[in-house]
Amino acid sequence: MNAQHLIWDPLLPLPVIVALAILVALMLALALWRGLSGWALRGGAALVLLAALMQPGVQTEDRRPLSDIVIAIEDRTASQELPGRAEATDAAMARVEAEVAALPNTELRKVVLRDGAENAGTLLAAALAEALAEEPRARVAGAILITDGQAHDAGLMPELPAPLQVLLTGRAQDWDRRLVIQTAPAFGIIGEPMSIKLRIEDQGAVPASAGTNADLSISIDGEVANSYSVPVNEDLELPLTLSHGGQNVVQFSVAPTEGELTERNNDAVVQINGVRDRLRVLLVSGEPHAGERTWRNLLKSDSGVDLVHFTILRPPEKQDGVPVSELSLIAFPTQELFIDKIDEFDLIIFDRYRLRGILPARYFDNIRDYVTKGGAVLISAGPEFATVDSLYQSSLGDIMPARPTGRVIEAPYLPRTTEVGARHPVTSGLEGAPDAAKPDAPHWGRWLRQVELTDPTGEVVMTGAEDKPLLVLNRAGEGRVALLASDQPWLWDRGYEGGGPQLELLRRIAHWAMKEPELEEEALYAEVEPGSLSLTIVRQTMEETAGAVTVTLPDGSTVEVPLTETAPGRFTATWQAPGAGLYRLKEGDLERVVAMGPAAPREFEETIASAVPLQPAIAASGGAATRLEAGLPDIRQVRAGRPSAGRGWIGITPRGASATEDIRRSPLAPAWAFLLLAALLTLAAWLIEGRGRRRRAGV
């Protein structure tokens, strides 16, 4: 195919030629004003010369016609696997391939779209933009999307140079019921009510048999679910109270209804981190000593702790006549603390306290009952613990994890963790722990005093002088008791002989007593790596070994994951989950529920096939949306600006693009021809003007 058109190649700069043209025009105007009869011929000669300066030519191009390109995007995301859609997509794609192949000078570019990474959904706009970027826009005659219309990036659809045709899968009678979590807190205070807002929605052509109520089941941490009948298509606000700290996995499930499109969006999982509002601690100090402020400073430095601290400065036996109002800011409210409000405390600490008659015996009975019902007591013992005034001689002796012998060891010694302590979360991994195999390695400083204990009934996690129990931890009923047989931790804080992890040790003891989840001796938990399906399983145990963890997948199948000991008492494994959903972990009597991604993937948030999300792009391109349920359409070629869809057919716009293979240029006329023509016109003008002068002279 050849194409010719006139071109100009000025011999002089264009402004110069324009100036000459203006000069010629002025001279012609002067000739016309003077009445010269040859002005027209002289003007023609000037124009010929100006044309010669412009050097007109003919450009001949040899062009090769290019084929039109039709882009077809085949949606193969998860929502396209719903009943009937995969078959409809197969049939539509086969029809498009056959129809485009039958059109003259037309090619098909096929793109298969899969699920987006990290639950991104259907990225139709991104797929179309990428396909357009790989083709010359001048050749794109149209784009055909075979999809259910659920494009999660529909607002980013690129501008098309030709019609966008959408072939819609799905059926007009489809309907679905889904569960939507509207608002859910990320954190919740243990024991205080909170609310989760949700909604059960019906979409599509809902039959009357679906009813106006649905059965909703709620399960926390994989426990037995509670079921409720709730209305459909109404906003619901459900109260919830967390019972433990750490991650709480709340699963909501709507009972499936016959005829609904899918059950994949009938479940939702909410992960709420349970936190304590404030940890309330009662600290009762006996006689003043060098380490009295150790516990106070520790607890006051924790913003999550409310501390009530009393120091016994004046025992009853000290009668010196000084009024109580002059010795203390407030009186010791013993009945209020140990009778009326004792259950409001998470921990009671006795720091070098001795029996002096300040607290009646029945108060200690109440403290013992408080522990057995779930409370916690921590005893930091000094020399008084080995005397007849020892707390062991009270009702608390019934729950003490060890018995004092009455001996106080006054000699330097190095605190050490026991074999059990190396596995216990309270003492395992303490920085700078003494290592018998490396005597030159950094280690803790020594303490100088210890109360001798015997007959330990709890776990001895640290020993001191003469390998006697130094720190003993035990459970009493539903509560916990910790006994530290020394009042010397303050030496570490002062840096004596290098000091030691005083703050961390005391913090762990206190928080273990208050049942913090991360300090449980027997625990199973999992850590999900953000943005992936990688799961790190951790088993904390006091046993020498740990069995494999049984993982129950969302589809009900199970997988055994073996664990490897990475630290004393800590067994871990990294496991790659096959997909998003709710996973149940079990090892022995311990169970854990973990949500990997959303229980209902984004692909199933909206399941009813609809072209509404794509309608702005369809209208802007002049295309149309056609339901495949009505039949497979033919493909026709239509001119730009004409309707591009009709009953049983869709259209593409031929672009007529071509590639230039050769360009030839030739002058419109040789230079001597322009010069000859200008000379002839000038001669004719001279002859006409000369004849006119003779006529006027009467010759």
XYZ file of C-alpha atoms in Angstrom:
699
model
C 0.000 0.000 0.000
C 1.402 3.382 -1.127
C 0.546 6.824 0.231
C 1.565 10.196 -1.263
C 1.393 13.678 0.152
C 2.867 17.111 -0.506
C 5.801 18.229 1.643
C 7.807 21.476 1.873
C 11.523 21.921 2.474
C 12.214 25.721 2.658
C 15.519 26.827 1.168
C 15.613 29.868 3.456
C 14.400 30.242 7.016
C 10.644 30.551 7.111
C 10.640 34.065 8.648
C 12.746 35.296 5.738
C 10.342 33.813 3.209
C 7.381 35.350 5.041
C 9.135 38.759 4.951
C 9.701 38.403 1.200
C 6.048 37.482 0.729
C 5.015 40.643 2.601
C 7.366 42.726 0.432
C 5.885 41.209 -2.725
C 2.390 41.967 -1.475
C 3.341 45.643 -0.892
C 4.873 45.949 -4.349
C 1.762 44.423 -5.934
C -0.409 46.857 -4.010
C 1.736 49.746 -5.309
C 1.482 48.458 -8.905
C -2.261 48.115 -8.568
C -2.512 51.668 -7.184
C -0.501 53.061 -10.091
C -2.686 51.159 -12.537
C 0.043 48.975 -14.050
C -1.637 46.496 -16.387
C 0.925 43.718 -15.783
C 0.662 43.614 -11.975
C -1.099 40.211 -11.973
C 1.622 38.577 -14.088
C 4.348 40.128 -11.979
C 2.560 38.818 -8.836
C 2.382 35.361 -10.404
C 6.106 35.457 -11.125
C 6.792 36.456 -7.513
C 4.622 33.623 -6.226
C 6.461 31.135 -8.437
C 9.767 32.329 -7.019
C 8.439 32.111 -3.444
C 7.189 28.589 -4.172
C 10.627 27.698 -5.509
C 12.149 28.900 -2.203
C 9.756 26.592 -0.325
C 11.003 23.650 -2.433
C 7.745 21.664 -2.690
C 8.033 17.933 -3.112
C 6.064 14.702 -3.113
C 6.667 12.092 -0.395
C 5.738 8.545 -1.254
C 5.445 6.004 1.573
C 5.320 2.250 1.165
C 3.129 0.969 4.010
C 2.369 -2.548 5.208
C -1.064 -3.040 6.792
C -0.945 -4.294 10.412
C -3.449 -6.622 12.000
C -5.849 -5.487 14.705
C -5.320 -6.842 18.238
C -8.083 -8.020 20.558
C -7.133 -8.504 24.245
C -9.049 -11.266 26.038
C -8.682 -11.590 29.830
C -9.816 -14.890 31.268
C -10.708 -14.540 34.963
C -9.591 -17.709 36.784
C -9.722 -16.384 40.342
C -11.314 -18.277 43.234
C -14.770 -16.761 42.822
C -14.816 -18.064 39.254
C -14.759 -21.595 40.660
C -18.291 -21.201 42.015
C -20.894 -23.515 40.453
C -21.245 -23.119 36.697
C -18.757 -20.300 36.265
C -15.695 -22.307 35.261
C -17.664 -24.135 32.556
C -19.132 -20.865 31.274
C -15.652 -19.329 31.152
C -14.283 -22.294 29.186
C -17.072 -22.096 26.635
C -16.818 -18.317 26.280
C -13.051 -18.414 25.795
C -13.344 -21.085 23.128
C -15.993 -19.007 21.319
C -13.889 -15.833 21.466
C -10.856 -17.659 20.069
C -12.910 -19.093 17.192
C -14.661 -15.803 16.374
C -11.481 -13.711 16.389
C -9.677 -16.284 14.259
C -12.467 -15.962 11.652
C -12.136 -12.164 11.417
C -9.799 -10.826 8.714
C -6.516 -9.269 9.763
C -7.235 -9.721 13.510
C -5.142 -11.309 16.274
C -6.030 -12.406 19.796
C -3.917 -11.782 22.909
C -5.048 -14.070 25.724
C -4.333 -13.301 29.411
C -5.197 -15.684 32.271
C -5.821 -13.875 35.575
C -5.162 -15.694 38.874
C -5.776 -14.656 42.488
C -3.779 -11.667 43.686
C -1.054 -12.152 46.289
C -1.779 -11.636 50.011
C -5.561 -11.798 49.606
C -5.545 -8.903 47.123
C -8.546 -10.344 45.263
C -9.290 -9.994 41.538
C -6.971 -7.408 39.968
C -8.654 -7.022 36.587
C -7.527 -3.424 36.047
C -3.885 -4.326 36.668
C -4.076 -7.269 34.254
C -5.683 -5.128 31.524
C -3.184 -2.283 32.017
C -0.270 -4.713 31.762
C -1.683 -6.262 28.584
C -2.234 -2.826 27.011
C 1.330 -1.783 27.860
C 2.684 -4.677 25.796
C 0.744 -3.749 22.628
C 0.723 -0.627 20.372
C -2.447 1.273 21.258
C -3.006 2.078 17.567
C -3.620 -1.621 16.908
C -5.912 -2.420 19.861
C -9.373 -3.017 18.414
C -11.048 -4.013 21.673
C -10.791 -5.817 25.003
C -12.956 -8.715 26.156
C -13.183 -9.611 29.848
C -14.643 -13.001 30.767
C -15.365 -12.509 34.455
C -17.970 -12.408 37.214
C -17.410 -8.656 37.452
C -15.875 -8.703 40.944
C -12.852 -6.512 40.232
C -11.206 -5.280 43.427
C -9.279 -2.571 41.565
C -12.099 -1.443 39.271
C -11.401 2.205 40.107
C -8.010 1.909 38.391
C -9.245 0.686 35.000
C -7.044 2.123 32.200
C -8.413 4.275 29.384
C -9.116 2.147 26.313
C -8.794 3.198 22.651
C -11.531 0.709 21.663
C -14.678 -0.877 23.174
C -14.454 -2.853 26.437
C -16.741 -5.873 26.256
C -17.561 -7.789 29.458
C -18.851 -11.343 29.179
C -20.461 -11.957 32.555
C -20.483 -15.426 34.113
C -22.923 -16.473 36.841
C -26.679 -16.805 36.768
C -29.377 -14.218 37.308
C -31.067 -16.433 39.937
C -27.906 -16.771 42.089
C -28.180 -15.700 45.723
C -25.852 -15.845 48.691
C -25.779 -15.253 52.440
C -22.636 -13.804 53.961
C -21.305 -12.681 57.348
C -19.752 -9.206 57.583
C -17.735 -7.972 60.578
C -18.329 -4.225 60.664
C -16.266 -3.211 63.702
C -14.176 -5.255 66.124
C -11.645 -4.078 68.732
C -7.997 -5.116 68.430
C -7.585 -5.028 72.230
C -9.930 -5.805 75.077
C -9.718 -5.496 78.852
C -10.007 -8.840 80.607
C -13.292 -9.198 82.474
C -14.875 -6.064 81.023
C -17.630 -6.215 78.388
C -16.983 -5.055 74.851
C -18.992 -5.306 71.651
C -18.502 -6.519 68.108
C -20.717 -5.154 65.350
C -21.633 -7.523 62.541
C -24.258 -8.089 59.906
C -25.645 -11.108 58.092
C -26.558 -10.106 54.536
C -28.533 -11.775 51.783
C -27.526 -10.854 48.237
C -28.932 -11.604 44.816
C -32.260 -13.277 44.016
C -33.062 -14.435 47.555
C -35.854 -17.044 47.639
C -38.640 -16.850 50.190
C -37.496 -20.202 51.611
C -34.287 -18.601 52.909
C -36.211 -17.057 55.805
C -35.569 -13.855 57.708
C -33.468 -15.387 60.504
C -30.155 -17.222 60.532
C -28.374 -19.434 63.069
C -25.195 -17.742 64.298
C -22.548 -19.710 66.243
C -19.863 -18.036 68.353
C -16.768 -19.861 69.592
C -13.808 -18.470 71.553
C -10.407 -20.176 71.222
C -11.932 -23.240 69.596
C -14.187 -24.085 72.543
C -17.746 -25.377 72.196
C -19.753 -22.849 70.204
C -22.909 -21.131 71.414
C -25.685 -20.763 68.842
C -28.211 -17.963 68.487
C -31.018 -17.183 66.047
C -30.513 -13.651 64.707
C -32.271 -11.527 62.068
C -30.858 -11.178 58.569
C -30.032 -7.829 56.931
C -29.861 -6.010 60.252
C -26.880 -4.543 62.104
C -26.113 -6.596 65.213
C -24.085 -5.584 68.258
C -22.904 -8.607 70.228
C -21.444 -8.295 73.753
C -18.224 -10.157 74.524
C -16.095 -10.535 77.664
C -12.506 -11.844 77.492
C -11.481 -14.309 80.170
C -7.719 -14.458 79.675
C -4.791 -12.386 78.524
C -2.982 -12.728 75.228
C -4.556 -13.570 71.898
C -8.252 -14.472 71.944
C -9.563 -15.945 68.695
C -13.305 -15.402 68.246
C -14.946 -17.356 65.432
C -18.389 -16.530 64.043
C -20.224 -18.998 61.798
C -23.558 -18.753 60.023
C -25.349 -22.028 59.394
C -25.467 -22.797 55.635
C -28.793 -22.418 53.851
C -29.881 -24.638 51.012
C -29.374 -23.015 47.640
C -26.885 -20.310 48.624
C -23.988 -19.822 46.254
C -21.144 -20.661 48.658
C -20.415 -21.243 52.344
C -16.929 -19.716 52.142
C -18.197 -16.337 53.380
C -20.306 -17.764 56.219
C -17.373 -17.614 58.656
C -15.429 -14.743 60.148
C -12.559 -14.674 62.614
C -11.653 -11.831 64.958
C -8.402 -11.848 66.941
C -8.537 -9.706 70.091
C -5.574 -9.242 72.383
C -6.699 -9.541 75.992
C -4.987 -7.121 78.359
C -5.468 -6.316 81.997
C -6.775 -2.860 82.717
C -4.422 -2.359 85.667
C -2.601 -4.937 87.776
C -3.358 -4.113 91.394
C -0.572 -5.009 93.804
C -0.552 -4.720 97.621
C 2.971 -4.399 99.060
C 3.358 -4.745 102.841
C 6.875 -4.034 104.123
C 8.063 -4.946 107.592
C 10.917 -3.201 109.311
C 12.953 -0.832 107.106
C 16.029 -2.352 105.444
C 18.498 -1.589 102.662
C 16.393 -3.270 99.959
C 12.992 -2.005 101.054
C 12.545 0.226 98.016
C 13.536 -2.533 95.583
C 10.001 -3.846 95.210
C 8.450 -0.390 95.284
C 10.722 0.963 92.554
C 10.112 -2.126 90.426
C 6.334 -1.933 90.626
C 6.101 1.861 90.314
C 8.186 1.743 87.127
C 5.516 -0.451 85.476
C 2.782 1.795 84.076
C 0.384 -1.152 84.052
C 0.570 -1.651 87.828
C -1.433 0.122 90.524
C 0.571 -0.173 93.745
C -0.700 0.121 97.305
C 2.311 0.144 99.687
C 2.360 0.107 103.461
C 5.461 -0.041 105.686
C 5.172 -1.121 109.319
C 7.226 1.491 111.182
C 5.727 1.175 114.641
C 4.773 -2.294 115.911
C 2.163 -2.558 118.712
C 4.735 -3.543 121.325
C 6.427 -0.179 120.880
C 4.451 2.081 123.202
C 6.184 5.449 123.485
C 3.144 7.693 123.834
C 3.569 9.419 120.455
C 0.150 9.930 118.778
C -0.405 7.835 115.641
C -1.445 10.963 113.716
C 2.104 12.287 114.118
C 3.787 9.111 112.874
C 1.842 8.182 109.722
C 0.004 9.842 106.883
C -2.887 7.395 107.071
C -3.770 4.526 109.375
C -3.194 0.973 108.115
C -6.694 -0.015 106.810
C -6.283 -3.702 107.614
C -9.931 -4.706 107.460
C -10.548 -2.883 104.177
C -7.466 -4.397 102.525
C -7.541 -7.959 103.818
C -11.291 -8.510 104.254
C -13.416 -6.145 102.188
C -11.309 -5.579 99.064
C -8.752 -8.385 99.056
C -10.252 -9.938 95.910
C -9.520 -6.746 93.982
C -5.749 -7.334 94.199
C -3.847 -9.426 91.678
C -0.840 -9.892 93.971
C 0.063 -9.428 97.631
C 3.765 -9.049 98.488
C 5.134 -9.443 102.033
C 8.597 -7.874 102.170
C 10.391 -8.923 105.393
C 7.103 -8.963 107.257
C 6.943 -10.562 110.730
C 3.965 -11.506 112.897
C 3.570 -8.674 115.372
C -0.148 -8.768 116.034
C -0.936 -6.059 113.487
C -2.874 -8.522 111.345
C -5.163 -10.887 113.282
C -4.973 -14.621 112.588
C -8.294 -14.593 110.755
C -6.832 -12.125 108.259
C -4.211 -14.681 107.280
C -6.980 -17.255 106.948
C -8.621 -14.885 104.491
C -5.342 -14.385 102.587
C -4.904 -18.157 102.319
C -8.435 -18.529 100.958
C -7.769 -15.655 98.560
C -4.802 -17.587 97.128
C -6.591 -20.912 96.787
C -9.386 -19.166 94.877
C -6.982 -17.723 92.312
C -4.991 -14.985 94.033
C -1.213 -14.690 94.369
C 1.200 -14.137 97.258
C 4.922 -13.397 97.007
C 7.133 -13.535 100.096
C 10.510 -11.822 100.122
C 12.039 -13.325 103.277
C 14.637 -11.846 105.590
C 16.030 -13.149 108.896
C 12.596 -12.753 110.524
C 11.325 -15.658 108.387
C 13.508 -18.023 110.458
C 12.078 -16.891 113.803
C 8.917 -17.630 115.727
C 7.441 -14.477 114.140
C 7.723 -16.049 110.702
C 4.795 -15.888 108.299
C 5.214 -19.653 108.104
C 3.697 -19.820 111.604
C 0.473 -18.270 110.309
C -2.246 -19.826 108.162
C -0.070 -19.023 105.157
C 2.164 -21.911 106.240
C -0.469 -24.242 104.774
C 0.319 -22.987 101.260
C 4.038 -22.214 101.661
C 6.189 -24.011 99.054
C 8.992 -24.689 101.602
C 9.622 -24.670 105.362
C 12.247 -22.552 107.160
C 14.615 -24.493 109.398
C 15.274 -21.548 111.684
C 18.822 -21.068 110.393
C 20.047 -17.921 108.628
C 23.168 -18.359 106.499
C 25.311 -15.222 106.738
C 27.945 -15.876 104.059
C 28.597 -14.780 100.459
C 27.120 -17.099 97.827
C 26.347 -17.018 94.127
C 22.670 -17.461 93.130
C 22.312 -20.130 90.443
C 19.455 -21.471 88.389
C 18.701 -25.160 88.875
C 18.129 -27.695 86.117
C 14.413 -27.059 86.561
C 15.037 -23.309 86.624
C 16.842 -23.489 83.302
C 13.525 -24.636 81.794
C 11.182 -22.471 83.841
C 10.096 -19.227 82.076
C 10.715 -17.201 85.253
C 14.455 -17.957 85.344
C 15.347 -19.345 81.917
C 17.564 -17.181 79.755
C 18.389 -14.604 82.411
C 21.250 -12.466 81.135
C 24.698 -13.293 82.524
C 23.657 -16.518 84.270
C 26.643 -18.390 85.806
C 28.025 -21.130 83.573
C 30.023 -23.877 85.260
C 31.552 -24.864 81.932
C 32.853 -21.315 81.403
C 34.161 -20.029 84.740
C 35.721 -16.964 83.128
C 32.482 -15.862 81.471
C 30.531 -12.899 82.910
C 28.303 -13.947 85.805
C 26.192 -12.502 88.565
C 27.396 -10.871 91.738
C 27.087 -12.658 95.067
C 24.456 -12.192 97.761
C 25.352 -12.176 101.465
C 22.411 -13.662 103.362
C 19.874 -16.461 102.937
C 17.223 -18.167 105.038
C 17.662 -21.928 104.997
C 14.638 -23.733 103.576
C 13.776 -27.416 103.616
C 11.053 -29.775 102.404
C 10.248 -27.848 99.209
C 6.874 -28.786 97.750
C 7.104 -26.504 94.754
C 9.615 -26.041 91.947
C 13.054 -24.929 93.141
C 14.200 -22.733 90.261
C 17.188 -21.107 92.035
C 19.606 -22.248 94.739
C 22.014 -20.247 96.848
C 24.304 -20.923 99.799
C 25.151 -24.595 100.284
C 22.858 -25.389 97.339
C 19.840 -24.645 99.506
C 16.580 -23.549 97.851
C 16.620 -19.818 97.139
C 13.542 -19.278 94.948
C 10.622 -21.696 95.146
C 7.456 -21.407 93.040
C 4.281 -23.363 93.609
C 0.574 -23.476 92.894
C -1.936 -23.537 95.739
C -5.425 -24.391 94.570
C -6.160 -21.989 91.733
C -3.602 -19.443 92.947
C 0.177 -19.149 93.133
C 2.808 -18.659 95.800
C 6.411 -17.525 95.314
C 9.004 -17.665 98.110
C 12.341 -15.825 97.799
C 14.534 -16.864 100.745
C 16.687 -13.726 100.772
C 16.343 -9.976 101.108
C 19.530 -9.349 99.108
C 18.402 -8.733 95.444
C 19.176 -5.048 95.961
C 22.906 -5.919 95.788
C 22.484 -6.611 92.071
C 20.787 -3.251 91.620
C 23.747 -1.532 93.322
C 26.222 -3.339 91.019
C 27.884 -5.318 93.798
C 30.529 -7.566 92.185
C 29.083 -6.763 88.788
C 25.433 -6.940 89.819
C 22.868 -9.035 88.007
C 19.430 -9.018 86.331
C 17.628 -7.888 89.468
C 14.878 -5.943 87.673
C 14.103 -8.718 85.189
C 14.107 -11.472 87.820
C 11.771 -9.682 90.199
C 9.511 -8.606 87.331
C 9.209 -12.188 86.130
C 8.446 -13.490 89.610
C 5.695 -10.923 90.111
C 4.144 -11.413 86.665
C 4.302 -15.209 86.923
C 2.380 -14.966 90.186
C -0.206 -12.789 88.390
C -0.578 -15.467 85.674
C 0.822 -13.572 82.711
C 0.449 -15.898 79.662
C 4.054 -15.565 78.448
C 5.364 -16.934 81.776
C 3.271 -20.120 81.883
C 5.324 -23.268 82.404
C 3.165 -25.298 80.028
C 2.102 -23.308 76.994
C 1.429 -23.753 73.317
C 1.244 -20.735 71.089
C 1.924 -19.741 67.519
C 3.328 -16.671 65.834
C 2.137 -15.740 62.350
C 4.672 -13.942 60.184
C 2.953 -10.786 58.853
C 2.101 -10.880 55.179
C 2.684 -14.620 54.784
C 1.271 -18.029 55.648
C 4.347 -18.999 57.644
C 3.522 -20.185 61.155
C 6.059 -20.480 63.991
C 4.817 -22.977 66.583
C 6.266 -22.685 70.102
C 5.831 -25.230 72.891
C 6.984 -24.221 76.368
C 7.248 -27.149 78.771
C 9.012 -28.328 81.908
C 9.356 -31.818 80.428
C 12.485 -33.095 78.719
C 10.687 -33.702 75.438
C 7.649 -32.448 73.580
C 5.494 -34.407 71.177
C 4.557 -33.425 67.660
C 1.853 -30.801 67.289
C -1.296 -31.896 65.499
C -2.506 -29.153 63.159
C -6.121 -29.358 62.015
C -6.614 -27.545 58.698
C -9.743 -25.560 57.757
C -11.010 -28.493 55.670
C -10.789 -30.880 58.662
C -7.645 -32.746 57.618
C -4.722 -32.999 60.052
C -0.947 -32.646 59.795
C 1.676 -33.729 62.339
C 4.401 -31.083 62.846
C 7.493 -32.282 64.818
C 9.178 -29.837 67.186
C 12.870 -29.173 67.792
C 14.308 -27.963 71.107
C 15.855 -24.546 70.552
C 16.384 -23.666 74.238
C 15.861 -25.502 77.515
C 12.142 -26.089 77.821
C 11.380 -24.375 74.498
C 10.491 -26.421 71.404
C 9.724 -24.720 68.100
C 8.896 -25.462 64.472
C 8.204 -23.345 61.396
C 5.366 -24.584 59.218
C 3.960 -23.251 55.953
C 0.179 -23.249 55.891
C -1.443 -24.244 52.584
C -3.877 -21.345 52.643
C -5.867 -18.864 54.684
C -8.318 -20.045 57.312
C -8.666 -21.176 60.902
C -6.084 -23.691 62.142
C -6.263 -25.677 65.387
C -3.075 -26.748 67.152
C -3.018 -29.544 69.721
C -0.205 -31.116 71.730
C -1.171 -33.259 74.660
C -3.826 -31.402 76.663
C -2.919 -28.007 75.209
C -4.862 -26.510 72.336
C -4.517 -23.301 70.390
C -6.509 -21.683 67.599
C -4.733 -19.558 65.003
C -6.269 -17.515 62.183
C -4.145 -17.399 59.024
C -5.430 -14.534 56.949
C -9.188 -13.949 56.821
C -11.538 -16.887 57.351
C -13.418 -15.688 54.257
C -10.970 -14.579 51.517
C -11.610 -11.315 49.718
C -12.668 -13.260 46.640
C -15.785 -14.380 48.495
C -16.780 -11.092 50.119
C -19.000 -10.379 47.108
C -20.040 -13.476 45.168
C -22.997 -12.365 43.029
C -21.881 -11.833 39.428
C -22.404 -8.191 38.472
C -20.958 -5.726 35.972
C -21.658 -2.734 38.235
C -18.008 -2.323 39.397
C -16.870 -2.195 35.748
C -19.724 -0.047 34.415
C -17.794 3.298 34.399
C -15.000 1.779 32.287
C -17.514 0.073 29.982
C -19.433 3.304 29.393
C -16.273 5.359 28.802
C -15.063 2.964 26.097
C -18.414 2.548 24.366
C -18.591 -1.159 25.206
C -21.242 -3.305 26.837
C -21.793 -6.058 29.401
C -23.330 -9.321 28.165
C -24.500 -12.228 30.323
C -23.234 -15.564 29.070
C -26.362 -17.157 30.506
C -28.259 -15.635 27.537
C -25.967 -17.367 25.026
C -22.490 -17.044 23.559
C -22.256 -13.871 21.423
C -20.772 -13.462 17.946
C -17.980 -10.952 17.384
C -18.350 -8.343 14.626
C -16.280 -5.485 13.280
C -17.984 -2.093 13.627
C -16.833 1.423 12.800
C -15.839 3.803 15.581
C -18.810 5.688 16.983
C -21.340 2.998 16.033
C -23.086 0.740 18.613
C -20.671 -1.971 19.673
C -23.116 -4.569 21.014
C -26.500 -5.957 20.164
C -28.656 -8.988 20.661
C -26.403 -11.985 20.298
C -23.285 -10.076 19.233
C -20.510 -7.801 20.450
C -18.276 -5.568 18.371
C -14.666 -4.555 17.976
C -13.383 -1.491 16.118
C -10.882 -2.054 13.256
C -8.008 0.389 13.620
C -6.421 0.267 10.151
C -2.923 0.563 11.536
C 0.066 0.132 9.225
C 3.847 0.041 9.328
C 5.945 2.293 7.022
C 8.605 0.244 5.237
C 10.030 2.807 2.753
C 9.877 6.593 2.184
C 10.762 8.291 -1.118
C 10.898 12.027 -1.732
C 10.976 13.820 -5.118
C 10.682 17.546 -6.032
C 7.369 18.698 -7.415
C 9.233 20.369 -10.351
C 12.911 20.996 -11.175
C 14.396 24.360 -10.205
C 14.890 25.476 -13.829
C 11.135 25.006 -14.429
C 10.321 27.460 -11.625
C 12.890 29.912 -13.032
C 11.594 29.575 -16.605
C 7.977 30.039 -15.508
C 8.872 33.126 -13.471
C 10.844 34.568 -16.442
C 7.978 33.973 -18.879
C 5.492 35.624 -16.532
C 7.831 38.601 -16.062
C 8.372 38.913 -19.863
C 4.643 38.781 -20.511
C 4.054 41.488 -17.911
C 6.768 43.700 -19.565
C 5.237 43.242 -23.018
C 1.723 44.070 -21.820
C 2.906 47.109 -19.932
C 4.972 48.309 -22.970
C 1.972 48.010 -25.311
C -0.096 49.996 -22.907
C 2.443 52.811 -22.765
C 2.569 53.051 -26.587
C -1.216 53.147 -26.756
C -1.305 56.018 -24.316
C 1.446 57.847 -26.268
C -0.648 57.599 -29.531
C 1.904 55.559 -31.396
